[in-house]
Amino acid sequence: MVGFVHLTRGGRRTARAIRRGGQSRLVPAGIAVLVTLGTLVGVLTAVRGGAPGSQAHPPGAGEAQVSARSEFNLPKVRPSTGDSPVSPGLALGPGGALLSYSAVPTARLGATRPHVEPLRRTVQADLLIVAPSSLSSKLAATVSRLPGVTLTEQVEAVRMRINGAYTAVLGVDPSVFRSFAARPTGASNALWEGVASGGIAVSYSMGKLDKLPLGGTVVAGGRTTKPLRVVAFGTMGIGGVDAVVSHATARSLGAPAGNAIVVSVSTENFTAAAAAIGRLIPKGAVVQQLVSLVTIGPSGSGMAGAGPLTASGAPTAELNVMLRAAMSRQGLPYVWGAAGPRSFDCSGLVQWSFAQAGIVMPRVAADQALAGPAVPVSKIQPGDLLFYHTDPTAPRYISHVAIYVGNGWMIQAPEPGRNVEVVPADFGAGFAGAIRVNVAQAGAVAGRAA
C-alpha cells in the first residue's frame, strides 16, 4: 500500500516563532509517519544554541523531584565525559561549520554507473507542497519564480512498506535532490549513483538500528512489490524521511508522479513565500513548513531546547510517576521504532514514560528536544531529558535521548541487542544539551505531529 504524504491538519502556512532571545533563523523540522492515516506530519526539531554549563553537578537534597538515592537506591556517580570536556561535543569551525564528517556508508556499485550531476551547493528544505495526486509542472515553475525561492524539486512523497514496516519515502532526481540532503550525504557520489541505478538509500538511523543489509536487498511494497538494493545509509535532510529512491522506482511502486514539491527559501522571504504558495496550490493540496522561524538562545543554553528557562517545568507529581514508569522498564529490549510497553527505542521510552503520567510527548528525539527550555548541565534535575548526536552522516541532527534519573545517572534504550538500562549520565563528545519538559510546549510540538 502507498499512502500519499499529507502534512498537518489544515496545512499550516506561516512560520511559528519560538522566542529565546538572540538571533532569528530557520531551523529544520522533523517528519513523523502516521501509520493509521498514511501521512507525513511536520514537527519541530532542535534549536542550536551555545554550550551547557562546564561542570556536571547532580541535584542536591533540596530538589522537589524524586530522590534517586531514596527512590531507586542509586548512589551518586560521576557522570561520564569520555575523552572530552563537558560540552555539546562537536568540534566547530568558524561560523559553526563542522570541521569533519564521517564517510557515508555505501555499497559497491558496478563498473557502469549512471551519470549524476556533482553537488554544487547545499540548501535547506524549508517547505513541502504535497497532494494526493500529481501536481502540475506549471505550479512547480511558478513556485520556483517566487521572490526568495532558491531551489525547488518536484518529487514523489509517499509512505510504503520497507521489509514490512511503514516508511516515509521520496522519489527524487538524484542530481537535484542531493542539494537538499545533509552535506555528507549530498556529497556522496556513490549514494546518488546507486539511487539513480534503481537502488534505495535509507537513513543512517534506519539502516543501522533496523539492521538493514548494506548492499543486500529489502522488499518495498507499494501498489506493487519489488526487491530494492540498499545502496547507502545517509540522512536525507528532511527529518523523518527515511528513504529515497529515483522517480522511476517510486512510480514503479505506485507512487503518484510528482505529487510533492520541495522548496528552499531565503530566511527573509520565508513567511511571504509560504503565504504565496498557500494561495497557489490546488484544492486538496497543502503546504507544510519543514522549518520554523526560531530565535536562537544565548550562550550557555545548549543545543537542545526552546523557550526561556523561566518557563515552568512539568509538575513534580507527574515527573515522579514518569520516572517510576521509566525505571520499571529496565531490562526490556531495544527495538527500532518500538514505543512500549514491552520493547522500546530511545524516544519511544521517553514518550511512553511521560504518557504514564498523562503528559503528551512527540515521538522522535529531534522533536522531543523542543519540548521545553534548555538547562545547563550544572542545573539538571531528575526528569530532565539529555540529547545526543549519533548520526555521522548528519552530525548536527539530534538522534538519541535519555532521561536523567538523578545522582549522576540516566536511563535509556541504547541500541539493538541491548536492553533498557540505567548508566552514568554522559556529557561527552556527542552531547547535544539538556531540556526541562514544559507540558504545554511538549503538547504543542506533539500536536503538530498529529
Short mmCIF file of C-alpha atoms in Angstrom, two decimals:
data_model
loop_
_atom_site.label_atom_id
_atom_site.label_comp_id
_atom_site.label_asym_id
_atom_site.label_seq_id
_atom_site.Cartn_x
_atom_site.Cartn_y
_atom_site.Cartn_z
CA MET A 1 0.00 0.00 0.00
CA VAL A 2 1.21 3.51 -0.80
CA GLY A 3 -0.28 6.42 1.10
CA PHE A 4 0.26 9.95 -0.13
CA VAL A 5 2.01 12.46 2.06
CA HIS A 6 -0.32 14.89 3.82
CA LEU A 7 1.30 17.36 6.16
CA THR A 8 -0.53 18.64 9.24
CA ARG A 9 -4.18 19.30 9.78
CA GLY A 10 -5.29 22.17 7.59
CA GLY A 11 -1.84 22.80 6.15
CA ARG A 12 -0.09 25.38 8.30
CA ARG A 13 1.17 28.16 6.02
CA THR A 14 3.20 30.52 8.19
CA ALA A 15 6.28 30.14 10.35
CA ARG A 16 5.79 29.91 14.08
CA ALA A 17 8.30 31.76 16.24
CA ILE A 18 9.83 30.40 19.43
CA ARG A 19 11.42 33.18 21.48
CA ARG A 20 14.58 32.62 23.41
CA GLY A 21 16.47 35.86 22.97
CA GLY A 22 19.23 36.29 20.43
CA GLN A 23 19.27 35.90 16.67
CA SER A 24 16.40 34.68 14.49
CA ARG A 25 17.00 31.91 11.97
CA LEU A 26 15.33 28.96 10.32
CA VAL A 27 15.93 25.54 11.81
CA PRO A 28 14.99 22.21 10.24
CA ALA A 29 11.98 20.25 11.36
CA GLY A 30 11.35 16.53 11.56
CA ILE A 31 8.64 14.48 9.88
CA ALA A 32 6.86 11.62 11.61
CA VAL A 33 4.98 8.83 9.83
CA LEU A 34 1.40 8.25 10.92
CA VAL A 35 0.75 4.62 10.12
CA THR A 36 -3.01 4.71 10.58
CA LEU A 37 -3.57 7.74 8.38
CA GLY A 38 -0.80 7.17 5.88
CA THR A 39 0.51 10.69 6.32
CA LEU A 40 3.68 12.61 6.99
CA VAL A 41 3.46 15.34 9.58
CA GLY A 42 5.88 18.23 10.01
CA VAL A 43 7.14 18.90 13.52
CA LEU A 44 10.00 20.88 15.03
CA THR A 45 13.49 19.65 15.86
CA ALA A 46 16.37 21.09 17.77
CA VAL A 47 17.35 24.70 18.12
CA ARG A 48 21.05 25.35 18.00
CA GLY A 49 22.46 27.31 20.91
CA GLY A 50 25.60 27.57 22.98
CA ALA A 51 27.38 25.22 25.34
CA PRO A 52 25.83 23.99 28.57
CA GLY A 53 27.48 24.59 31.90
CA SER A 54 31.06 23.46 32.19
CA GLN A 55 30.64 21.10 35.15
CA ALA A 56 28.17 18.29 35.77
CA HIS A 57 26.50 18.70 39.14
CA PRO A 58 23.88 16.16 40.21
CA PRO A 59 20.83 17.59 42.00
CA GLY A 60 21.05 18.33 45.70
CA ALA A 61 18.87 17.10 48.51
CA GLY A 62 16.63 20.15 48.32
CA GLU A 63 15.13 19.30 44.92
CA ALA A 64 11.43 18.58 44.75
CA GLN A 65 11.73 15.77 42.22
CA VAL A 66 12.18 12.10 43.09
CA SER A 67 15.40 11.46 45.04
CA ALA A 68 17.38 8.94 43.05
CA ARG A 69 19.13 7.64 46.20
CA SER A 70 15.98 7.04 48.22
CA GLU A 71 13.55 6.10 45.47
CA PHE A 72 15.76 3.98 43.22
CA ASN A 73 18.67 3.12 45.55
CA LEU A 74 21.23 4.70 43.23
CA PRO A 75 24.42 6.07 44.80
CA LYS A 76 25.98 9.23 43.46
CA VAL A 77 28.30 8.70 40.48
CA ARG A 78 30.50 10.99 38.45
CA PRO A 79 28.87 11.43 35.02
CA SER A 80 30.88 10.31 32.01
CA THR A 81 32.62 12.83 29.77
CA GLY A 82 34.68 10.35 27.75
CA ASP A 83 37.85 11.99 26.49
CA SER A 84 36.14 15.36 26.11
CA PRO A 85 35.31 18.27 28.40
CA VAL A 86 31.67 18.76 29.35
CA SER A 87 30.36 20.45 26.21
CA PRO A 88 27.99 19.86 23.30
CA GLY A 89 30.94 17.95 21.88
CA LEU A 90 31.05 18.69 18.16
CA ALA A 91 34.21 20.46 17.04
CA LEU A 92 33.03 23.57 15.23
CA GLY A 93 34.95 25.80 12.89
CA PRO A 94 34.35 29.47 12.05
CA GLY A 95 30.66 30.29 11.69
CA GLY A 96 29.65 26.98 13.21
CA ALA A 97 30.91 24.87 10.28
CA LEU A 98 31.74 21.30 11.22
CA LEU A 99 35.42 20.52 10.89
CA SER A 100 34.97 16.99 9.60
CA TYR A 101 32.37 14.43 8.61
CA SER A 102 32.35 10.67 8.68
CA ALA A 103 32.09 8.91 5.36
CA VAL A 104 28.61 7.87 4.22
CA PRO A 105 28.40 4.04 4.15
CA THR A 106 27.74 2.93 0.56
CA ALA A 107 27.51 -0.38 -1.25
CA ARG A 108 29.87 -1.29 -4.07
CA LEU A 109 28.49 -0.32 -7.48
CA GLY A 110 29.10 -1.98 -10.80
CA ALA A 111 31.59 -0.82 -13.39
CA THR A 112 28.87 1.03 -15.33
CA ARG A 113 27.40 3.88 -13.31
CA PRO A 114 24.59 6.26 -14.28
CA HIS A 115 25.54 9.91 -14.70
CA VAL A 116 24.66 12.15 -11.72
CA GLU A 117 25.47 15.85 -11.64
CA PRO A 118 28.00 16.80 -8.95
CA LEU A 119 26.98 18.60 -5.77
CA ARG A 120 27.31 22.33 -6.46
CA ARG A 121 25.59 23.74 -3.38
CA THR A 122 23.75 22.73 -0.24
CA VAL A 123 20.38 24.23 0.63
CA GLN A 124 17.80 23.60 3.32
CA ALA A 125 14.42 22.02 2.60
CA ASP A 126 12.10 24.69 4.03
CA LEU A 127 8.65 23.92 2.62
CA LEU A 128 6.92 20.91 1.13
CA ILE A 129 3.85 21.17 -1.11
CA VAL A 130 2.05 17.83 -1.19
CA ALA A 131 -1.13 16.45 -2.74
CA PRO A 132 -2.89 13.07 -3.09
CA SER A 133 -2.28 13.13 -6.87
CA SER A 134 0.16 14.62 -9.33
CA LEU A 135 0.84 18.35 -9.16
CA SER A 136 1.29 20.28 -12.38
CA SER A 137 4.72 21.22 -13.72
CA LYS A 138 3.28 24.72 -14.22
CA LEU A 139 2.78 25.03 -10.44
CA ALA A 140 6.36 23.93 -9.85
CA ALA A 141 7.64 26.51 -12.32
CA THR A 142 5.53 29.28 -10.76
CA VAL A 143 6.76 28.44 -7.27
CA SER A 144 10.37 28.47 -8.45
CA ARG A 145 9.95 32.08 -9.63
CA LEU A 146 8.60 33.42 -6.31
CA PRO A 147 10.81 36.00 -4.56
CA GLY A 148 13.31 34.36 -2.24
CA VAL A 149 12.86 30.81 -3.59
CA THR A 150 16.35 29.42 -4.17
CA LEU A 151 15.66 25.85 -5.30
CA THR A 152 12.70 23.55 -5.94
CA GLU A 153 12.31 19.94 -6.93
CA GLN A 154 9.16 18.06 -7.82
CA VAL A 155 9.21 14.67 -6.08
CA GLU A 156 7.06 11.69 -5.21
CA ALA A 157 6.27 11.71 -1.48
CA VAL A 158 4.66 8.55 -0.13
CA ARG A 159 4.69 6.07 2.68
CA MET A 160 5.15 2.43 1.86
CA ARG A 161 6.32 -0.76 3.46
CA ILE A 162 10.05 -1.48 3.55
CA ASN A 163 10.60 -5.03 4.81
CA GLY A 164 7.09 -4.87 6.25
CA ALA A 165 7.48 -1.60 8.18
CA TYR A 166 5.84 1.62 7.01
CA THR A 167 8.46 4.13 5.94
CA ALA A 168 8.38 7.66 4.53
CA VAL A 169 9.93 7.55 1.04
CA LEU A 170 10.73 10.24 -1.52
CA GLY A 171 11.16 9.64 -5.24
CA VAL A 172 13.76 12.13 -6.47
CA ASP A 173 16.09 13.25 -9.22
CA PRO A 174 19.45 12.44 -7.60
CA SER A 175 21.20 15.28 -9.45
CA VAL A 176 18.85 17.84 -7.89
CA PHE A 177 17.76 16.43 -4.55
CA ARG A 178 21.31 15.85 -3.32
CA SER A 179 21.46 19.61 -2.70
CA PHE A 180 18.70 19.27 -0.06
CA ALA A 181 20.40 16.41 1.82
CA ALA A 182 22.70 16.70 4.82
CA ARG A 183 26.05 17.76 3.39
CA PRO A 184 27.95 14.46 3.84
CA THR A 185 25.05 12.63 2.19
CA GLY A 186 24.76 15.19 -0.60
CA ALA A 187 28.48 14.94 -1.32
CA SER A 188 28.45 11.15 -1.71
CA ASN A 189 28.51 10.42 -5.44
CA ALA A 190 28.19 6.68 -4.81
CA LEU A 191 24.94 7.17 -2.89
CA TRP A 192 23.24 9.16 -5.62
CA GLU A 193 24.59 6.95 -8.41
CA GLY A 194 23.14 4.00 -6.52
CA VAL A 195 19.75 5.71 -6.27
CA ALA A 196 19.86 6.58 -9.99
CA SER A 197 20.59 2.92 -10.79
CA GLY A 198 17.35 1.82 -9.10
CA GLY A 199 18.52 1.24 -5.55
CA ILE A 200 17.24 2.64 -2.27
CA ALA A 201 19.22 4.84 0.13
CA VAL A 202 17.95 4.73 3.70
CA SER A 203 18.68 6.98 6.66
CA TYR A 204 21.70 6.15 8.75
CA SER A 205 19.50 5.51 11.81
CA MET A 206 17.11 3.22 9.96
CA GLY A 207 19.92 1.31 8.28
CA LYS A 208 21.99 0.76 11.40
CA LEU A 209 19.28 0.40 14.03
CA ASP A 210 16.94 -1.73 11.93
CA LYS A 211 19.95 -3.78 10.76
CA LEU A 212 19.23 -3.43 7.06
CA PRO A 213 21.74 -5.15 4.78
CA LEU A 214 24.01 -2.59 3.10
CA GLY A 215 24.49 -3.99 -0.41
CA GLY A 216 21.70 -6.50 0.15
CA THR A 217 18.01 -6.17 -0.69
CA VAL A 218 14.84 -5.08 1.03
CA VAL A 219 11.27 -5.66 -0.12
CA ALA A 220 9.47 -2.42 -0.98
CA GLY A 221 5.70 -2.68 -1.04
CA GLY A 222 3.51 -0.06 -2.67
CA ARG A 223 0.74 -0.80 -5.17
CA THR A 224 3.29 -3.27 -6.47
CA THR A 225 6.04 -5.06 -4.58
CA LYS A 226 9.66 -5.41 -5.65
CA PRO A 227 13.10 -6.00 -4.15
CA LEU A 228 15.39 -2.97 -3.96
CA ARG A 229 19.12 -2.99 -3.35
CA VAL A 230 20.22 -0.96 -0.31
CA VAL A 231 22.89 1.27 -1.81
CA ALA A 232 23.73 3.57 1.13
CA PHE A 233 22.98 4.78 4.65
CA GLY A 234 22.67 8.57 4.77
CA THR A 235 20.45 11.20 6.35
CA MET A 236 18.34 12.91 3.71
CA GLY A 237 17.87 16.42 5.10
CA ILE A 238 14.15 16.13 5.90
CA GLY A 239 13.75 14.63 9.34
CA GLY A 240 11.58 11.52 9.38
CA VAL A 241 12.08 10.79 5.68
CA ASP A 242 13.93 7.52 6.00
CA ALA A 243 14.45 6.54 2.37
CA VAL A 244 14.92 7.93 -1.13
CA VAL A 245 14.62 6.24 -4.49
CA SER A 246 14.59 7.56 -8.06
CA HIS A 247 11.49 8.96 -9.72
CA ALA A 248 11.25 5.85 -11.89
CA THR A 249 11.48 3.48 -8.92
CA ALA A 250 8.88 5.39 -6.90
CA ARG A 251 6.46 5.42 -9.80
CA SER A 252 7.01 1.71 -10.49
CA LEU A 253 5.88 1.06 -6.92
CA GLY A 254 2.66 3.02 -7.46
CA ALA A 255 3.56 6.49 -6.21
CA PRO A 256 1.63 9.31 -7.95
CA ALA A 257 4.07 11.11 -10.25
CA GLY A 258 5.26 14.45 -8.88
CA ASN A 259 2.70 14.73 -6.07
CA ALA A 260 5.01 16.94 -3.99
CA ILE A 261 7.42 19.86 -4.38
CA VAL A 262 10.36 20.51 -2.06
CA VAL A 263 11.18 24.22 -1.71
CA SER A 264 14.17 26.11 -0.31
CA VAL A 265 13.52 29.74 0.63
CA SER A 266 15.78 32.51 1.92
CA THR A 267 15.13 33.40 5.57
CA GLU A 268 13.96 36.94 4.92
CA ASN A 269 11.37 35.74 2.37
CA PHE A 270 10.17 32.69 4.26
CA THR A 271 6.82 33.89 5.63
CA ALA A 272 5.83 35.71 2.43
CA ALA A 273 6.79 32.75 0.24
CA ALA A 274 4.85 30.30 2.40
CA ALA A 275 1.76 32.52 2.19
CA ALA A 276 2.12 32.97 -1.58
CA ILE A 277 2.44 29.23 -2.12
CA GLY A 278 -0.65 28.68 0.01
CA ARG A 279 -2.61 30.86 -2.45
CA LEU A 280 -1.25 28.97 -5.47
CA ILE A 281 -1.84 25.36 -4.54
CA PRO A 282 -4.90 23.49 -5.83
CA LYS A 283 -7.72 22.14 -3.68
CA GLY A 284 -6.66 19.06 -1.75
CA ALA A 285 -3.01 20.07 -1.62
CA VAL A 286 -1.28 21.56 1.43
CA VAL A 287 1.97 23.39 2.04
CA GLN A 288 3.89 22.35 5.12
CA GLN A 289 6.79 24.19 6.68
CA LEU A 290 9.75 21.92 7.27
CA VAL A 291 11.44 24.60 9.36
CA SER A 292 10.36 27.08 11.97
CA LEU A 293 11.46 30.68 12.44
CA VAL A 294 13.31 30.47 15.72
CA THR A 295 15.16 32.95 17.86
CA ILE A 296 18.42 31.39 19.00
CA GLY A 297 19.20 31.43 22.69
CA PRO A 298 22.25 32.95 24.37
CA SER A 299 25.49 31.11 25.01
CA GLY A 300 25.12 28.56 27.79
CA SER A 301 21.64 27.37 26.83
CA GLY A 302 22.76 24.23 24.99
CA MET A 303 21.77 22.95 21.57
CA ALA A 304 18.55 21.24 22.57
CA GLY A 305 15.60 23.18 23.96
CA ALA A 306 13.28 26.07 23.15
CA GLY A 307 11.74 28.77 25.29
CA PRO A 308 13.05 30.62 28.35
CA LEU A 309 14.38 28.70 31.34
CA THR A 310 11.87 30.65 33.44
CA ALA A 311 9.08 28.60 31.80
CA SER A 312 7.53 26.17 34.27
CA GLY A 313 8.66 22.56 34.24
CA ALA A 314 6.38 19.57 34.45
CA PRO A 315 4.74 19.24 37.89
CA THR A 316 6.67 17.24 40.48
CA ALA A 317 3.94 14.62 40.96
CA GLU A 318 3.78 13.87 37.24
CA LEU A 319 7.57 13.68 36.98
CA ASN A 320 7.65 11.21 39.86
CA VAL A 321 5.14 8.98 38.04
CA MET A 322 7.13 9.29 34.79
CA LEU A 323 10.43 8.38 36.44
CA ARG A 324 8.95 5.34 38.17
CA ALA A 325 7.41 4.22 34.88
CA ALA A 326 10.74 4.58 33.07
CA MET A 327 12.63 2.71 35.78
CA SER A 328 10.08 -0.12 35.63
CA ARG A 329 11.14 -0.81 32.03
CA GLN A 330 14.72 -1.78 32.90
CA GLY A 331 15.83 -4.96 31.15
CA LEU A 332 13.28 -4.76 28.33
CA PRO A 333 14.70 -4.97 24.80
CA TYR A 334 15.60 -2.16 22.41
CA VAL A 335 13.62 -2.48 19.16
CA TRP A 336 13.88 0.14 16.39
CA GLY A 337 10.58 2.02 16.16
CA ALA A 338 9.07 0.48 19.30
CA ALA A 339 7.23 2.64 21.84
CA GLY A 340 6.28 0.13 24.54
CA PRO A 341 5.10 -1.32 26.67
CA ARG A 342 7.40 -4.36 26.28
CA SER A 343 10.06 -3.00 23.89
CA PHE A 344 11.38 0.47 23.11
CA ASP A 345 13.66 2.63 21.07
CA CYS A 346 15.21 5.67 22.77
CA SER A 347 12.45 8.17 22.08
CA GLY A 348 9.76 5.51 22.48
CA LEU A 349 10.87 5.01 26.09
CA VAL A 350 10.60 8.76 26.70
CA GLN A 351 7.18 9.05 25.07
CA TRP A 352 5.75 6.00 26.87
CA SER A 353 7.13 7.02 30.27
CA PHE A 354 5.67 10.53 30.07
CA ALA A 355 2.36 9.10 28.82
CA GLN A 356 2.03 7.10 32.06
CA ALA A 357 1.97 10.48 33.83
CA GLY A 358 -0.56 11.93 31.41
CA ILE A 359 2.00 14.09 29.59
CA VAL A 360 1.88 14.07 25.79
CA MET A 361 5.29 14.00 24.13
CA PRO A 362 6.27 13.99 20.43
CA ARG A 363 7.54 10.70 19.05
CA VAL A 364 11.12 11.27 17.85
CA ALA A 365 14.17 12.55 19.72
CA ALA A 366 14.72 15.57 17.48
CA ASP A 367 11.18 16.76 18.23
CA GLN A 368 11.37 15.94 21.93
CA ALA A 369 14.36 18.31 22.04
CA LEU A 370 11.93 21.23 21.66
CA ALA A 371 9.58 20.07 24.42
CA GLY A 372 10.99 22.58 26.89
CA PRO A 373 13.76 25.07 27.61
CA ALA A 374 17.43 24.19 27.63
CA VAL A 375 19.09 23.79 31.01
CA PRO A 376 22.80 24.00 31.80
CA VAL A 377 24.36 20.73 32.89
CA SER A 378 25.10 22.30 36.27
CA LYS A 379 21.36 22.64 36.91
CA ILE A 380 19.89 19.39 35.59
CA GLN A 381 17.29 17.66 37.75
CA PRO A 382 15.60 14.23 37.73
CA GLY A 383 13.13 14.12 34.85
CA ASP A 384 15.17 16.37 32.53
CA LEU A 385 15.97 14.95 29.09
CA LEU A 386 19.50 14.54 27.71
CA PHE A 387 20.11 14.63 23.95
CA TYR A 388 22.88 13.35 21.71
CA HIS A 389 24.29 13.44 18.18
CA THR A 390 24.85 9.86 16.98
CA ASP A 391 24.45 10.09 13.19
CA PRO A 392 27.80 10.70 11.44
CA THR A 393 26.07 11.48 8.15
CA ALA A 394 24.27 14.44 9.78
CA PRO A 395 26.35 15.47 12.80
CA ARG A 396 24.02 18.32 13.81
CA TYR A 397 20.93 16.09 13.93
CA ILE A 398 19.69 15.05 17.38
CA SER A 399 19.12 11.31 17.16
CA HIS A 400 19.29 9.93 20.72
CA VAL A 401 17.62 10.82 24.02
CA ALA A 402 17.90 9.64 27.61
CA ILE A 403 16.09 10.53 30.86
CA TYR A 404 18.11 11.96 33.73
CA VAL A 405 17.25 9.99 36.87
CA GLY A 406 19.40 11.84 39.41
CA ASN A 407 22.64 11.38 41.35
CA GLY A 408 24.54 11.34 38.05
CA TRP A 409 22.52 8.51 36.42
CA MET A 410 20.34 8.34 33.30
CA ILE A 411 18.03 5.69 31.86
CA GLN A 412 18.00 4.95 28.14
CA ALA A 413 17.04 2.46 25.48
CA PRO A 414 20.50 2.28 23.89
CA GLU A 415 20.66 0.24 20.65
CA PRO A 416 19.71 -3.13 19.09
CA GLY A 417 20.99 -6.08 21.04
CA ARG A 418 20.90 -4.20 24.34
CA ASN A 419 18.15 -3.61 26.88
CA VAL A 420 16.78 -0.55 28.66
CA GLU A 421 19.50 0.35 31.14
CA VAL A 422 20.50 2.78 33.88
CA VAL A 423 24.02 4.11 33.30
CA PRO A 424 26.10 7.12 34.38
CA ALA A 425 24.92 10.24 32.56
CA ASP A 426 27.05 11.01 29.50
CA PHE A 427 28.18 14.57 28.82
CA GLY A 428 30.93 13.64 26.39
CA ALA A 429 31.61 14.29 22.73
CA GLY A 430 28.13 13.56 21.38
CA PHE A 431 26.17 15.53 23.97
CA ALA A 432 23.69 17.96 22.41
CA GLY A 433 22.19 19.56 25.51
CA ALA A 434 19.51 19.01 28.13
CA ILE A 435 15.95 20.29 28.45
CA ARG A 436 13.35 20.60 31.19
CA VAL A 437 9.99 19.45 29.84
CA ASN A 438 7.22 22.04 29.77
CA VAL A 439 3.86 20.28 29.50
CA ALA A 440 2.15 22.85 27.25
CA GLN A 441 5.16 23.16 24.97
CA ALA A 442 5.54 19.38 24.68
CA GLY A 443 1.86 19.08 23.78
CA ALA A 444 2.14 21.84 21.18
CA VAL A 445 5.08 20.15 19.46
CA ALA A 446 3.37 16.79 19.62
CA GLY A 447 0.15 18.34 18.29
CA ARG A 448 1.93 19.46 15.15
CA ALA A 449 2.77 15.79 14.63
CA ALA A 450 -0.80 14.58 14.91
#
